Amino acid sequence: MATAPDIRPTVDYRHLVQDGRLHGSLYTSPQIFAEEMEQIFHRGWSFVAHDSEIPNSGDFVVRRVGTQSLIALRGKDGEVRVFYNRCPHRGATLCQTASGHRSRITCPYHAWTFALDGRLIGLPDEGAYPPDFSKADAGLTPVARMDSYGGFIFVNLIPNQLTLREHLGHATELIDALLGLSPTGRIQLTAGWMKHKMRSNWKMIVENQVDGYHAPMVHGSLITANRTFATVRDRKPTSPTRVRDFGMGHSDIDHASDYRAAGDRLFRWTGGIDPERLPVYVKAMDDAYGPEDARRRLIEGPPHSMLFPNLSLAEMNIMVIEPVSPQHSIQYTIPVFLEGADDLNARTLRRCEGAMGPAGMLIADDAEIGELTQMGVANLEPEWIILSRGLGKEEVLANGVKLAGLMDETSQRGFWSHYREVMAASQEASQ
Ligand code: FES
C-alpha cells in the first residue's frame, strides 16, 4: 500500500476560492499544482480505465493518475487489477506502450517476470539472492483501492474515507443515463483514444466541459457551418436547458428537458437524425425496454457532464483530463459505442472525428480559448477571476442538487466548492 508523502497544502484555499470569484494563481502556481496532484488525484477517486478497453486476459492499458503511471491489466481469472508501472526490483518502467496484450509482464531491465495477477514468477539467477529473499514479497504493487461503476474503473491511491459510491453520489444517475442508451446496458470504448495536448491548466478544461455560456461565441463557426451539432446550436440564452450542480464537484448541462420539450421524433443528440435511419438500433432498444421507455431514452439522450476530477461523459464521447503541469494538460477523447447498435456507432464515429478529431470543428475552438485564457491569467492583474453569473439564483432540490440557467456559472462553482473543501480540509486536518 502506498504511504502518504510529506506534502501538505500550505496555500489558503478558502481565501483563493470564493463563492463568486477565484484567484488567478489557482491556474498558474507550481505549488498549487503539486498540492492538487497529491490531495485530489492521489488521495481521492480518479477514473483510470473502462472495462471494455481490456476485454481479454492479458490486455492492459497504461494510464497516468496525478503523477503516477499505472497499469490496468486483466488477469487469467478475468479480474481487472491496477498496478503501479514500476518494477519492484530497481524501479524500471514495466510497460512503455499505452496499451497492449501480454501473457506475462517482463521487465526490460533484468527480466524479472510477473504473472497477470502481479506475482513474481521468474528472475534470472534467483539463487544469488540471500536466503530471506522471497518471490512472494516481490510482486507488482497494486493500488490501494480500486472500484468500478457501470464498467468505469476508478482508483484511490492513498485511501481516503469515501467509498466510490459516496464519491460519485448523485452522479451515478449520469452514468446510468449513458448506459441506458445501450440495448444491453453496456458501452464499448474500443475505437481508440485521441490525444490532444492542451496549453491550459486542467481545471480550465473541467470548467469548459460544462460551460453553457461560451458555445455561441467560441463555437460560432461550427454552428454556422454544421447544423448537425444540435446541442451546440441550441445553446441560446433563452434555452430551457439547465445546468446542474450534483455536489462532490460533479455537474452537467441537462439537455434532456429541452429535448423532451421539443417533442419531435428526432433523436436530437444524434444531430437530429430520423429514427428510420437507425433501424438496428431502434429495434434493439424497443426489444430491450419496450417502445414507450425506449422512445423516452432516445429522446432524452446522453449526459453532458463532468465527474470530479478527470472524467467527462460528453454526450457520445468520453473525455479524460490528464494534468501535466500548471500550464499543460492532455485531453483524451473516445467515441461511445453502444453494444448492439452498429448503425448508430458508425455515425457516432464520424461525428466524433468531425468534432473532436485532429481537424475537428469543436475541440480546436476549445483548445484555442483555453490557451488564450492560460496566457491571460499569467498576467498579474486583475488578480481575481469573476465567477458569479447566476449566483444566488439557483433552485435547490430536496436532494441538494442545484439547478440554474444554461448560461449560469453554477456548474463551475460546484466544481470549485468541492475543490475548496478537498484542498482546505486536507490542510486543516494537518494543522
Ligand atoms: Fe526490473 Fe531489474 S529493474 S528486473
PDB file of N, CA, C and O and ligand atoms in Angstrom, residues 87-92 94 107-114, ligand 1:
ATOM      1  N   CYS A  87       8.847  -1.561 -11.685  1.00  0.00           N
ATOM      2  CA  CYS A  87       9.384  -2.861 -11.312  1.00  0.00           C
ATOM      3  C   CYS A  87       9.822  -2.845  -9.843  1.00  0.00           C
ATOM      4  O   CYS A  87      10.521  -1.920  -9.406  1.00  0.00           O
ATOM      5  N   PRO A  88       9.429  -3.869  -9.080  1.00  0.00           N
ATOM      6  CA  PRO A  88       9.822  -3.887  -7.668  1.00  0.00           C
ATOM      7  C   PRO A  88      11.320  -4.160  -7.453  1.00  0.00           C
ATOM      8  O   PRO A  88      11.805  -3.992  -6.346  1.00  0.00           O
ATOM      9  N   HIS A  89      12.039  -4.569  -8.507  1.00  0.00           N
ATOM     10  CA  HIS A  89      13.472  -4.787  -8.355  1.00  0.00           C
ATOM     11  C   HIS A  89      14.185  -3.451  -8.200  1.00  0.00           C
ATOM     12  O   HIS A  89      14.443  -3.003  -7.098  1.00  0.00           O
ATOM     13  N   ARG A  90      14.451  -2.765  -9.287  1.00  0.00           N
ATOM     14  CA  ARG A  90      15.168  -1.490  -9.155  1.00  0.00           C
ATOM     15  C   ARG A  90      14.431  -0.354  -9.839  1.00  0.00           C
ATOM     16  O   ARG A  90      15.009   0.680 -10.150  1.00  0.00           O
ATOM     17  N   GLY A  91      13.147  -0.555 -10.030  1.00  0.00           N
ATOM     18  CA  GLY A  91      12.302   0.595 -10.349  1.00  0.00           C
ATOM     19  C   GLY A  91      12.043   0.883 -11.810  1.00  0.00           C
ATOM     20  O   GLY A  91      11.424   1.898 -12.133  1.00  0.00           O
ATOM     21  N   ALA A  92      12.474   0.044 -12.720  1.00  0.00           N
ATOM     22  CA  ALA A  92      12.270   0.346 -14.136  1.00  0.00           C
ATOM     23  C   ALA A  92      10.781   0.389 -14.493  1.00  0.00           C
ATOM     24  O   ALA A  92       9.959  -0.305 -13.884  1.00  0.00           O
ATOM     25  N   LEU A  94       7.721  -0.716 -16.424  1.00  0.00           N
ATOM     26  CA  LEU A  94       7.444  -2.052 -16.952  1.00  0.00           C
ATOM     27  C   LEU A  94       6.809  -2.008 -18.338  1.00  0.00           C
ATOM     28  O   LEU A  94       7.242  -2.701 -19.248  1.00  0.00           O
ATOM     29  N   CYS A 107      10.098  -7.332 -17.133  1.00  0.00           N
ATOM     30  CA  CYS A 107      10.789  -6.050 -17.015  1.00  0.00           C
ATOM     31  C   CYS A 107      11.900  -5.960 -18.051  1.00  0.00           C
ATOM     32  O   CYS A 107      12.673  -6.922 -18.245  1.00  0.00           O
ATOM     33  N   PRO A 108      12.039  -4.809 -18.724  1.00  0.00           N
ATOM     34  CA  PRO A 108      13.066  -4.682 -19.755  1.00  0.00           C
ATOM     35  C   PRO A 108      14.484  -4.602 -19.201  1.00  0.00           C
ATOM     36  O   PRO A 108      15.446  -4.740 -19.970  1.00  0.00           O
ATOM     37  N   TYR A 109      14.634  -4.399 -17.887  1.00  0.00           N
ATOM     38  CA  TYR A 109      15.982  -4.162 -17.346  1.00  0.00           C
ATOM     39  C   TYR A 109      16.697  -5.500 -17.043  1.00  0.00           C
ATOM     40  O   TYR A 109      17.693  -5.842 -17.670  1.00  0.00           O
ATOM     41  N   HIS A 110      16.176  -6.280 -16.079  1.00  0.00           N
ATOM     42  CA  HIS A 110      16.853  -7.529 -15.718  1.00  0.00           C
ATOM     43  C   HIS A 110      15.943  -8.743 -15.882  1.00  0.00           C
ATOM     44  O   HIS A 110      16.205  -9.813 -15.331  1.00  0.00           O
ATOM     45  N   ALA A 111      14.828  -8.515 -16.577  1.00  0.00           N
ATOM     46  CA  ALA A 111      13.939  -9.613 -16.993  1.00  0.00           C
ATOM     47  C   ALA A 111      13.224 -10.315 -15.843  1.00  0.00           C
ATOM     48  O   ALA A 111      12.900 -11.491 -15.950  1.00  0.00           O
ATOM     49  N   TRP A 112      13.001  -9.632 -14.748  1.00  0.00           N
ATOM     50  CA  TRP A 112      12.072 -10.203 -13.780  1.00  0.00           C
ATOM     51  C   TRP A 112      10.708 -10.323 -14.484  1.00  0.00           C
ATOM     52  O   TRP A 112      10.289  -9.420 -15.221  1.00  0.00           O
ATOM     53  N   THR A 113      10.039 -11.426 -14.207  1.00  0.00           N
ATOM     54  CA  THR A 113       8.803 -11.713 -14.952  1.00  0.00           C
ATOM     55  C   THR A 113       7.654 -11.940 -13.988  1.00  0.00           C
ATOM     56  O   THR A 113       7.796 -12.647 -12.977  1.00  0.00           O
ATOM     57  N   PHE A 114       6.525 -11.323 -14.314  1.00  0.00           N
ATOM     58  CA  PHE A 114       5.369 -11.303 -13.418  1.00  0.00           C
ATOM     59  C   PHE A 114       4.155 -11.923 -14.111  1.00  0.00           C
ATOM     60  O   PHE A 114       3.927 -11.709 -15.301  1.00  0.00           O
TER      61      PHE A 114
HETATM   62 FE1  FES B   1      13.175  -4.666 -13.274  1.00  0.00          FE
HETATM   63 FE2  FES B   1      15.644  -5.072 -12.622  1.00  0.00          FE
HETATM   64  S1  FES B   1      14.585  -3.204 -12.621  1.00  0.00           S
HETATM   65  S2  FES B   1      14.225  -6.506 -13.337  1.00  0.00           S
END
